[in-house]
């Protein structure tokens, strides 16, 4: 058996920071050292095979993922990166499979369940979620840039309306969400029509608040921020995201093709 070595802790930024309510902690029946780490705030996502008689556990805390290795005696746990005698990283793939992929799947579900405005054909094959603030000029610019794909029926944008940029942003977001035809209202606003806030039911206001919370929980800082699915090198479907206006190259990547 090849010898293995433990390097100092190596942590990788997650795509998203999910709320504790959205992450199922696998803290039941954990070995004592791993349970101690869970008690200190780490979320344990699952376990995986590890060499040398050890057991591996995928974990995360405050948006950082990490691997925990339980020693064969079950009495000690080490957080770090495992490498073999040739220096090959044995941890990265396990984190990707057992931490990042499940978190991204849950992130996509959170996006689906958020309150959004449909932009484009609901049957379009490609779905992109975009956090949009009514006071964001870059959001309107992105709306214009995506018209070729949307109007061709190739892409549907789902605008998750947030209110973060100005004092009246929450009211404007609620006005759009509460419109008789939110898609038409968003189109008019994106094309330059002036939008005035109007009183909305408490339910609509709470939807904006929930969208704002999701924006914060995902660790985002800019509008627009767009999330879309991509194929990874190992063939799995993963989430990619772009904060702010995409470059020309990234816009094509996000849309999934050249402009029709």
XYZ file of N, CA and C in Angstrom:
780
model
N 0.843 -1.191 0.000
C 0.000 0.000 0.000
C 0.883 1.247 0.000
N 0.537 2.239 -0.854
C 1.323 3.448 -0.912
C 1.162 4.251 0.366
N 2.248 4.883 0.814
C 2.118 5.738 1.989
C 1.302 6.979 1.661
N 0.673 7.538 2.660
C -0.100 8.761 2.456
C 0.363 9.805 3.450
N 0.163 11.075 3.077
C 0.593 12.160 3.925
C -0.550 13.146 4.080
N -0.603 13.816 5.198
C -1.607 14.838 5.445
C -0.956 16.207 5.396
N -1.494 17.048 4.506
C -1.024 18.427 4.434
C -1.852 19.290 5.377
N -1.426 20.537 5.641
C -2.258 21.430 6.452
C -3.614 21.622 5.807
N -4.543 22.125 6.593
C -5.927 22.273 6.164
C -6.005 22.993 4.820
N -6.756 22.444 3.895
C -7.005 23.081 2.611
C -8.496 23.250 2.454
N -8.963 24.496 2.271
C -10.391 24.774 2.176
C -10.677 25.421 0.841
N -11.829 25.129 0.307
C -12.197 25.622 -1.001
C -13.524 26.352 -0.882
N -13.645 27.488 -1.564
C -14.887 28.257 -1.529
C -15.993 27.469 -2.193
N -17.129 27.374 -1.529
C -18.296 26.709 -2.102
C -18.981 27.638 -3.069
N -19.753 27.065 -3.983
C -20.553 27.893 -4.878
C -21.549 28.705 -4.085
N -22.105 28.117 -3.043
C -23.154 28.810 -2.312
C -23.048 28.505 -0.844
N -23.551 29.433 -0.038
C -23.669 29.228 1.394
C -25.147 29.050 1.683
N -25.545 27.854 2.034
C -26.949 27.592 2.276
C -27.283 27.809 3.741
N -28.517 28.173 3.996
C -28.959 28.335 5.373
C -28.952 26.981 6.065
N -28.818 27.024 7.377
C -28.763 25.766 8.126
C -30.043 24.974 7.958
N -31.154 25.651 7.722
C -32.416 24.937 7.534
C -32.447 24.195 6.217
N -31.627 24.649 5.243
C -31.655 24.032 3.922
C -30.679 22.876 3.825
N -29.776 22.728 4.794
C -28.763 21.676 4.732
C -29.098 20.609 5.751
N -29.178 19.406 5.310
C -29.440 18.298 6.228
C -28.124 17.846 6.836
N -27.994 17.995 8.107
C -26.768 17.582 8.785
C -26.843 16.098 9.109
N -25.765 15.408 8.765
C -25.717 13.968 9.017
C -24.973 13.725 10.335
N -25.517 14.292 11.404
C -24.813 14.232 12.682
C -25.233 13.047 13.530
N -26.179 12.243 13.031
C -26.624 11.103 13.818
C -25.603 9.977 13.752
N -25.308 9.401 14.907
C -24.429 8.235 14.980
C -23.052 8.498 14.381
N -22.546 9.690 14.538
C -21.206 9.997 14.060
C -20.177 9.531 15.084
N -18.979 9.170 14.620
C -17.907 8.882 15.570
C -17.655 10.098 16.462
N -17.210 9.855 17.670
C -17.105 10.925 18.668
C -16.281 12.122 18.187
N -15.097 11.935 17.572
C -14.332 13.116 17.143
C -15.053 13.919 16.065
N -15.752 13.226 15.159
C -16.488 13.923 14.106
C -17.701 14.623 14.693
N -18.354 13.962 15.655
C -19.487 14.588 16.330
C -19.043 15.843 17.081
N -17.847 15.809 17.651
C -17.332 16.981 18.360
C -17.172 18.158 17.409
N -16.710 17.881 16.188
C -16.583 18.946 15.193
C -17.953 19.460 14.762
N -18.909 18.549 14.627
C -20.269 18.967 14.295
C -20.835 19.857 15.393
N -20.532 19.516 16.647
C -21.008 20.329 17.766
C -20.383 21.721 17.760
N -19.223 21.847 17.132
C -18.544 23.139 17.057
C -19.017 23.963 15.853
N -19.941 23.433 15.067
C -20.511 24.225 13.977
C -20.297 23.682 12.586
N -19.531 22.605 12.426
C -19.340 22.031 11.104
C -20.584 21.244 10.691
N -20.952 21.345 9.428
C -22.028 20.527 8.884
C -21.397 19.319 8.202
N -21.804 18.127 8.600
C -21.274 16.889 8.039
C -22.236 16.431 6.940
N -21.715 16.302 5.733
C -22.572 15.990 4.587
C -22.591 14.515 4.216
N -21.607 13.761 4.624
C -21.565 12.349 4.265
C -20.156 11.812 4.438
N -20.000 10.513 4.219
C -18.678 9.924 4.376
C -18.258 9.200 3.115
N -16.954 8.948 3.024
C -16.390 8.302 1.834
C -15.219 7.419 2.244
N -14.838 6.545 1.341
C -13.722 5.642 1.612
C -12.403 6.411 1.619
N -11.521 6.015 2.512
C -10.195 6.617 2.599
C -9.175 5.511 2.821
N -7.941 5.689 2.330
C -6.915 4.645 2.499
C -6.367 4.611 3.922
N -5.532 3.620 4.170
C -4.844 3.532 5.452
C -5.744 3.195 6.621
N -6.916 2.585 6.352
C -7.821 2.236 7.429
C -8.603 3.410 7.985
N -8.496 4.557 7.327
C -9.224 5.734 7.804
C -10.609 5.797 7.163
N -11.460 6.664 7.721
C -12.757 6.982 7.136
C -12.799 8.471 6.856
N -13.318 8.833 5.690
C -13.379 10.236 5.324
C -14.788 10.783 5.466
N -14.891 12.053 5.835
C -16.177 12.735 5.965
C -16.086 14.079 5.253
N -17.080 14.368 4.409
C -17.156 15.679 3.787
C -17.899 16.632 4.696
N -17.354 17.837 4.885
C -17.959 18.794 5.806
C -17.837 20.201 5.243
N -18.581 21.128 5.837
C -18.454 22.536 5.467
C -18.794 23.396 6.667
N -18.263 24.628 6.641
C -18.576 25.610 7.675
C -18.340 26.989 7.086
N -19.314 27.876 7.251
C -19.218 29.252 6.796
C -18.748 29.355 5.351
N -19.326 28.505 4.498
C -19.035 28.598 3.079
C -17.747 27.941 2.634
N -17.067 27.238 3.526
C -15.838 26.552 3.154
C -16.026 25.053 3.331
N -15.558 24.304 2.345
C -15.665 22.860 2.445
C -14.336 22.258 2.864
N -14.422 21.089 3.468
C -13.218 20.459 3.989
C -13.453 18.964 4.157
N -12.363 18.232 4.249
C -12.427 16.795 4.485
C -11.929 16.498 5.895
N -12.637 15.595 6.556
C -12.244 15.120 7.884
C -11.845 13.654 7.745
N -10.695 13.306 8.277
C -10.231 11.923 8.239
C -10.187 11.360 9.655
N -10.955 10.289 9.857
C -11.015 9.622 11.156
C -9.929 8.555 11.194
N -9.098 8.583 12.233
C -8.013 7.611 12.346
C -8.584 6.211 12.585
N -7.821 5.175 12.261
C -8.340 3.805 12.371
C -8.857 3.441 13.760
N -8.290 4.040 14.801
C -8.769 3.700 16.144
C -10.085 4.395 16.482
N -10.532 5.286 15.612
C -11.785 5.971 15.832
C -11.746 7.026 16.920
N -10.552 7.344 17.405
C -10.425 8.267 18.540
C -9.966 9.661 18.139
N -9.511 9.830 16.896
C -8.967 11.126 16.493
C -9.443 11.464 15.078
N -9.546 12.768 14.816
C -9.937 13.244 13.489
C -8.955 14.314 13.028
N -8.635 14.265 11.747
C -7.699 15.220 11.153
C -8.420 15.927 10.012
N -8.319 17.258 9.974
C -8.880 18.034 8.871
C -7.743 18.422 7.943
N -7.861 18.072 6.670
C -6.777 18.417 5.763
C -6.927 17.763 4.412
N -5.845 17.817 3.636
C -5.793 17.244 2.298
C -4.916 16.005 2.317
N -5.424 14.927 1.798
C -4.700 13.666 1.760
C -4.021 13.517 0.400
N -2.718 13.199 0.420
C -1.988 12.969 -0.829
C -1.283 11.620 -0.747
N -1.011 11.051 -1.929
C -0.283 9.786 -1.949
C 1.211 10.044 -2.100
N 1.976 8.980 -2.296
C 3.438 9.091 -2.325
C 3.932 9.881 -3.525
N 3.071 10.072 -4.532
C 3.448 10.857 -5.705
C 2.930 12.287 -5.625
N 2.330 12.623 -4.510
C 1.826 13.972 -4.322
C 0.464 14.221 -4.928
N -0.203 13.168 -5.370
C -1.530 13.339 -5.966
C -2.560 13.618 -4.888
N -3.419 14.579 -5.148
C -4.454 14.983 -4.212
C -5.566 13.941 -4.202
N -5.796 13.301 -3.065
C -6.845 12.301 -2.928
C -8.115 12.875 -2.296
N -8.095 14.155 -1.997
C -9.216 14.774 -1.291
C -10.133 15.553 -2.216
N -9.572 16.228 -3.195
C -10.354 17.142 -4.026
C -11.560 16.463 -4.663
N -11.361 15.299 -5.244
C -12.464 14.605 -5.900
C -13.553 14.196 -4.917
N -13.139 13.811 -3.721
C -14.120 13.410 -2.710
C -14.948 14.609 -2.252
N -14.308 15.757 -2.078
C -15.050 16.956 -1.702
C -16.025 17.356 -2.792
N -15.576 17.238 -4.031
C -16.440 17.621 -5.142
C -17.685 16.743 -5.184
N -17.499 15.455 -4.933
C -18.617 14.508 -5.015
C -19.510 14.569 -3.790
N -18.908 14.661 -2.614
C -19.675 14.484 -1.378
C -20.073 15.792 -0.701
N -19.551 16.918 -1.138
C -19.928 18.191 -0.527
C -20.477 19.149 -1.576
N -19.670 19.480 -2.569
C -20.082 20.531 -3.510
C -21.277 20.127 -4.351
N -21.235 18.906 -4.907
C -22.349 18.494 -5.770
C -23.681 18.480 -5.016
N -23.755 17.889 -3.819
C -25.037 17.942 -3.092
C -25.468 19.361 -2.737
N -24.503 20.218 -2.352
C -24.859 21.593 -2.026
C -25.394 22.329 -3.246
N -24.779 22.092 -4.406
C -25.241 22.766 -5.612
C -26.633 22.280 -6.002
N -26.894 20.998 -5.810
C -28.234 20.480 -6.108
C -29.272 21.160 -5.210
N -28.921 21.347 -3.928
C -29.841 22.028 -3.026
C -29.981 23.498 -3.385
N -28.884 24.100 -3.860
C -28.943 25.494 -4.285
C -29.916 25.663 -5.441
N -29.854 24.752 -6.411
C -30.748 24.840 -7.562
C -32.204 24.711 -7.123
N -32.446 23.849 -6.155
C -33.808 23.707 -5.636
C -34.277 24.997 -4.960
N -33.380 25.655 -4.244
C -33.739 26.916 -3.612
C -34.074 27.978 -4.660
N -33.326 27.999 -5.737
C -33.605 28.949 -6.816
C -34.968 28.657 -7.445
N -35.245 27.382 -7.659
C -36.533 27.002 -8.250
C -37.703 27.425 -7.369
N -37.509 27.355 -6.055
C -38.594 27.647 -5.119
C -38.720 29.129 -4.790
N -37.773 29.936 -5.236
C -37.838 31.364 -4.960
C -38.944 32.007 -5.787
N -39.227 33.272 -5.508
C -40.265 33.994 -6.244
C -39.601 34.713 -7.416
N -39.924 34.320 -8.643
C -39.272 34.891 -9.813
C -40.293 35.243 -10.892
N -39.839 36.053 -11.855
C -40.668 36.473 -12.979
C -40.157 35.801 -14.243
N -41.047 35.129 -14.929
C -40.691 34.422 -16.157
C -40.379 35.415 -17.271
N -39.279 35.177 -17.960
C -38.874 36.000 -19.098
C -38.520 35.060 -20.239
N -39.442 34.915 -21.186
C -39.214 34.003 -22.296
C -40.152 32.817 -22.255
N -39.985 31.956 -23.214
C -40.838 30.780 -23.361
C -40.643 29.824 -22.177
N -41.712 29.492 -21.444
C -41.562 28.552 -20.317
C -41.046 27.190 -20.743
N -41.195 26.851 -22.015
C -40.727 25.558 -22.504
C -39.326 25.629 -23.115
N -38.687 26.788 -23.028
C -37.326 26.898 -23.559
C -36.419 25.901 -22.849
N -35.510 25.273 -23.579
C -34.708 24.194 -22.983
C -33.676 24.652 -21.953
N -33.271 25.901 -22.001
C -32.222 26.363 -21.086
C -32.814 27.346 -20.089
N -32.537 27.109 -18.806
C -33.059 27.942 -17.726
C -31.906 28.671 -17.053
N -32.086 29.974 -16.869
C -31.095 30.786 -16.169
C -31.818 31.590 -15.094
N -31.351 31.495 -13.864
C -31.884 32.307 -12.779
C -31.013 33.554 -12.640
N -31.667 34.719 -12.546
C -30.946 35.979 -12.461
C -31.519 36.824 -11.328
N -30.677 37.178 -10.367
C -31.100 38.093 -9.312
C -31.129 39.500 -9.884
N -32.302 40.128 -9.818
C -32.540 41.401 -10.483
C -33.081 42.423 -9.495
N -32.494 43.610 -9.512
C -32.988 44.736 -8.725
C -33.535 45.769 -9.711
N -34.717 46.280 -9.438
C -35.356 47.209 -10.371
C -34.555 48.497 -10.556
N -33.681 48.832 -9.614
C -32.850 50.028 -9.719
C -31.484 49.750 -10.327
N -31.269 48.549 -10.831
C -29.957 48.148 -11.338
C -29.873 48.376 -12.852
N -29.076 49.344 -13.305
C -28.950 49.561 -14.751
C -28.293 48.386 -15.465
N -27.421 47.675 -14.765
C -26.770 46.521 -15.382
C -27.752 45.366 -15.588
N -28.771 45.284 -14.730
C -29.815 44.276 -14.928
C -30.581 44.562 -16.214
N -30.881 45.831 -16.456
C -31.567 46.189 -17.694
C -30.676 45.947 -18.903
N -29.367 46.193 -18.734
C -28.443 45.935 -19.829
C -28.364 44.442 -20.138
N -28.335 43.614 -19.095
C -28.333 42.171 -19.313
C -29.617 41.743 -20.014
N -30.739 42.320 -19.609
C -32.016 42.003 -20.253
C -31.917 42.254 -21.753
N -31.329 43.375 -22.140
C -31.188 43.688 -23.563
C -30.246 42.699 -24.252
N -29.140 42.372 -23.607
C -28.149 41.474 -24.209
C -28.702 40.078 -24.469
N -29.655 39.649 -23.647
C -30.150 38.271 -23.765
C -31.318 38.135 -24.732
N -31.782 39.257 -25.326
C -32.972 39.173 -26.183
C -32.838 38.182 -27.337
N -31.713 38.096 -28.041
C -31.659 37.147 -29.169
C -31.998 35.717 -28.776
N -31.475 35.242 -27.657
C -31.724 33.869 -27.212
C -33.148 33.705 -26.674
N -33.602 34.713 -25.907
C -34.937 34.637 -25.317
C -35.998 34.686 -26.413
N -35.860 35.614 -27.337
C -36.869 35.765 -28.380
C -36.855 34.612 -29.367
N -35.736 33.909 -29.455
C -35.663 32.725 -30.320
C -36.218 31.483 -29.633
N -36.604 31.605 -28.371
C -37.161 30.477 -27.644
C -36.130 29.484 -27.153
N -34.856 29.878 -27.140
C -33.802 28.959 -26.717
C -33.502 29.042 -25.220
N -33.803 30.197 -24.607
C -33.454 30.426 -23.205
C -34.630 31.081 -22.502
N -34.862 30.667 -21.281
C -35.800 31.363 -20.406
C -35.028 31.903 -19.209
N -35.200 33.189 -18.960
C -34.630 33.803 -17.777
C -35.696 33.834 -16.689
N -35.294 33.537 -15.494
C -36.188 33.625 -14.345
C -35.608 34.667 -13.405
N -36.220 35.847 -13.395
C -35.710 36.979 -12.634
C -36.171 36.884 -11.184
N -35.228 36.608 -10.297
C -35.509 36.587 -8.869
C -35.404 38.027 -8.385
N -36.544 38.628 -8.118
C -36.586 40.054 -7.803
C -36.136 40.304 -6.364
N -35.115 41.156 -6.215
C -34.603 41.532 -4.903
C -34.655 43.051 -4.768
N -34.602 43.515 -3.545
C -34.571 44.943 -3.268
C -33.415 45.275 -2.371
N -32.261 45.617 -2.960
C -31.044 45.789 -2.169
C -30.273 47.065 -2.487
N -30.512 47.686 -3.636
C -29.644 48.770 -4.083
C -30.067 50.147 -3.595
N -31.333 50.353 -3.371
C -31.834 51.671 -2.989
C -32.985 51.502 -2.006
N -33.300 52.565 -1.261
C -34.384 52.437 -0.282
C -35.707 51.993 -0.881
N -35.977 52.374 -2.129
C -37.258 51.985 -2.729
C -37.176 50.693 -3.534
N -36.010 50.037 -3.531
C -35.861 48.798 -4.300
C -36.815 47.701 -3.850
N -36.999 47.473 -2.541
C -37.967 46.438 -2.141
C -39.379 46.732 -2.630
N -39.791 48.002 -2.561
C -41.132 48.353 -3.018
C -41.273 48.160 -4.520
N -40.229 48.490 -5.282
C -40.285 48.301 -6.731
C -40.316 46.815 -7.077
N -39.536 46.012 -6.345
C -39.550 44.563 -6.584
C -40.935 44.001 -6.315
N -41.544 44.442 -5.219
C -42.892 43.975 -4.888
C -43.902 44.423 -5.939
N -43.742 45.628 -6.461
C -44.654 46.137 -7.488
C -44.598 45.264 -8.733
N -43.408 44.864 -9.128
C -43.277 43.998 -10.306
C -43.838 42.609 -10.035
N -43.516 42.046 -8.871
C -44.012 40.710 -8.544
C -45.533 40.700 -8.412
N -46.098 41.797 -7.949
C -47.532 41.854 -7.717
C -48.339 42.367 -8.894
N -47.681 42.646 -10.007
C -48.398 43.156 -11.176
C -49.349 42.100 -11.727
N -50.392 42.553 -12.426
C -51.326 41.609 -13.052
C -50.605 40.697 -14.026
N -49.637 41.241 -14.741
C -48.802 40.467 -15.669
C -47.351 40.817 -15.373
N -46.730 40.104 -14.418
C -45.359 40.454 -14.028
C -44.370 40.433 -15.198
N -44.506 39.486 -16.113
C -43.581 39.412 -17.242
C -43.681 40.655 -18.110
N -44.905 41.099 -18.387
C -45.098 42.294 -19.199
C -44.604 43.533 -18.457
N -44.826 43.575 -17.138
C -44.370 44.718 -16.356
C -42.846 44.789 -16.342
N -42.205 43.664 -16.200
C -40.742 43.638 -16.219
C -40.216 44.048 -17.590
N -40.871 43.607 -18.640
C -40.452 43.985 -19.990
C -40.537 45.506 -20.162
N -41.648 46.091 -19.773
C -41.805 47.541 -19.918
C -40.732 48.287 -19.129
N -40.493 47.828 -17.904
C -39.477 48.468 -17.078
C -38.093 48.315 -17.709
N -37.784 47.131 -18.209
C -36.467 46.883 -18.796
C -36.264 47.662 -20.090
N -37.348 47.982 -20.752
C -37.268 48.771 -21.983
C -37.241 50.266 -21.718
N -37.324 50.672 -20.449
C -37.137 52.070 -20.114
C -38.322 52.793 -19.536
N -39.484 52.131 -19.439
C -40.639 52.796 -18.837
C -40.388 53.050 -17.352
N -40.835 54.202 -16.883
C -40.659 54.536 -15.471
C -41.567 53.655 -14.616
N -40.998 53.155 -13.530
C -41.743 52.282 -12.626
C -41.956 53.011 -11.306
N -43.201 53.127 -10.892
C -43.522 53.749 -9.607
C -43.989 52.674 -8.643
N -43.508 52.720 -7.409
C -43.928 51.699 -6.441
C -45.394 51.861 -6.076
N -46.035 50.748 -5.843
C -47.430 50.755 -5.405
C -47.589 49.775 -4.256
N -48.564 50.029 -3.423
C -48.791 49.171 -2.263
C -49.143 47.760 -2.711
N -48.563 46.771 -2.026
C -48.785 45.375 -2.358
C -49.181 44.604 -1.109
N -49.867 43.474 -1.297
C -50.221 42.650 -0.134
C -48.975 42.209 0.631
N -49.159 41.946 1.886
C -48.040 41.521 2.738
C -47.352 40.269 2.177
N -48.134 39.394 1.558
C -47.561 38.169 0.983
C -46.494 38.498 -0.051
N -46.742 39.503 -0.884
C -45.774 39.886 -1.909
C -44.538 40.500 -1.261
N -44.748 41.335 -0.264
C -43.604 41.923 0.441
C -42.730 40.845 1.071
N -43.360 39.814 1.609
C -42.596 38.718 2.217
C -41.821 37.933 1.171
N -42.348 37.859 -0.033
C -41.623 37.183 -1.104
C -40.331 37.934 -1.446
N -40.413 39.257 -1.475
C -39.207 40.052 -1.718
C -38.208 39.852 -0.587
N -38.705 39.854 0.651
C -37.828 39.640 1.796
C -37.139 38.282 1.709
N -37.886 37.254 1.323
C -37.306 35.913 1.197
C -36.256 35.882 0.090
N -36.511 36.579 -1.015
C -35.519 36.645 -2.087
C -34.251 37.348 -1.611
N -34.419 38.418 -0.846
C -33.250 39.119 -0.299
C -32.447 38.210 0.620
N -33.143 37.445 1.432
C -32.455 36.506 2.322
C -31.672 35.468 1.531
N -32.293 34.949 0.484
C -31.608 33.960 -0.343
C -30.357 34.568 -0.969
N -30.463 35.791 -1.454
C -29.320 36.493 -2.035
C -28.164 36.554 -1.035
N -28.476 36.883 0.212
C -27.444 36.979 1.238
C -26.891 35.608 1.599
N -27.764 34.622 1.736
C -27.331 33.284 2.138
C -26.425 32.647 1.094
N -26.614 33.016 -0.157
C -25.769 32.474 -1.211
C -24.445 33.221 -1.328
N -24.239 34.203 -0.465
C -22.971 34.924 -0.460
C -22.788 35.835 -1.651
N -23.878 36.343 -2.227
C -23.798 37.180 -3.415
C -23.606 38.643 -3.037
N -23.094 39.424 -3.978
C -22.823 40.826 -3.677
C -23.169 41.758 -4.820
N -23.593 41.259 -5.967
C -23.831 42.122 -7.117
C -25.091 41.699 -7.848
N -25.766 42.692 -8.429
C -26.842 42.409 -9.373
C -26.421 42.975 -10.722
N -26.706 42.250 -11.792
C -27.331 40.930 -11.775
C -26.329 39.847 -11.382
N -26.820 38.802 -10.764
C -26.062 37.567 -10.605
C -26.878 36.454 -11.229
N -26.257 35.715 -12.146
C -26.970 34.696 -12.913
C -26.408 33.317 -12.601
N -27.288 32.342 -12.468
C -26.903 30.955 -12.196
C -27.468 30.063 -13.288
N -26.643 29.144 -13.761
C -27.060 28.247 -14.832
C -26.336 26.922 -14.686
N -26.860 25.899 -15.336
C -26.279 24.569 -15.255
C -25.230 24.379 -16.347
N -24.196 23.632 -16.015
C -23.146 23.304 -16.979
C -22.714 21.868 -16.764
N -22.120 21.284 -17.786
C -21.572 19.934 -17.681
C -20.142 20.019 -17.168
N -19.831 19.233 -16.146
C -18.484 19.217 -15.601
C -17.633 18.205 -16.355
N -16.352 18.187 -16.035
C -15.426 17.295 -16.730
C -15.768 15.832 -16.517
N -16.337 15.506 -15.355
C -16.682 14.107 -15.081
C -18.075 13.741 -15.562
N -18.712 14.678 -16.275
C -20.019 14.374 -16.854
C -21.196 14.747 -15.986
N -20.943 15.174 -14.750
C -22.035 15.575 -13.877
C -22.509 16.980 -14.225
N -23.764 17.244 -13.962
C -24.317 18.575 -14.173
C -24.084 19.403 -12.922
N -23.489 20.562 -13.094
C -23.159 21.428 -11.970
C -23.681 22.838 -12.228
N -23.611 23.692 -11.212
C -24.059 25.071 -11.329
C -22.856 25.986 -11.546
N -23.008 26.894 -12.481
C -22.046 27.974 -12.662
C -22.775 29.277 -12.393
N -22.048 30.315 -12.066
C -22.696 31.599 -11.817
C -21.801 32.735 -12.285
N -22.443 33.836 -12.607
C -21.741 35.041 -13.044
C -22.310 36.206 -12.243
N -21.459 36.891 -11.514
C -21.886 38.069 -10.776
C -21.554 39.308 -11.600
N -22.554 40.146 -11.823
C -22.373 41.311 -12.668
C -22.612 40.967 -14.126
N -22.338 41.935 -14.988
C -22.515 41.702 -16.421
C -21.459 40.730 -16.927
N -21.850 39.734 -17.689
C -20.859 38.805 -18.231
C -20.089 39.413 -19.388
N -18.866 38.956 -19.592
C -18.128 39.310 -20.802
C -18.803 38.657 -22.002
N -18.381 39.023 -23.178
C -18.975 38.438 -24.383
C -18.809 36.927 -24.391
N -17.618 36.469 -23.979
C -17.368 35.030 -23.969
C -18.237 34.333 -22.926
N -18.343 34.941 -21.755
C -19.136 34.318 -20.701
C -20.629 34.388 -21.011
N -21.050 35.417 -21.725
C -22.460 35.501 -22.109
C -22.822 34.327 -23.014
N -21.966 34.010 -23.980
C -22.218 32.865 -24.861
C -22.224 31.581 -24.054
N -21.296 31.466 -23.106
C -21.254 30.271 -22.250
C -22.530 30.153 -21.438
N -22.996 31.278 -20.891
C -24.201 31.268 -20.085
C -25.431 30.922 -20.921
N -25.501 31.468 -22.113
C -26.643 31.230 -22.996
C -26.597 29.845 -23.624
N -25.431 29.232 -23.645
C -25.318 27.877 -24.159
C -25.027 27.796 -25.639
N -24.908 28.941 -26.314
C -24.636 28.931 -27.755
C -24.366 30.350 -28.215
N -23.914 30.461 -29.462
C -23.808 31.767 -30.095
C -25.197 32.343 -30.251
N -25.283 33.659 -30.420
C -26.588 34.293 -30.597
C -27.282 33.750 -31.850
N -28.562 33.413 -31.748
C -29.292 32.867 -32.918
C -29.303 33.880 -34.059
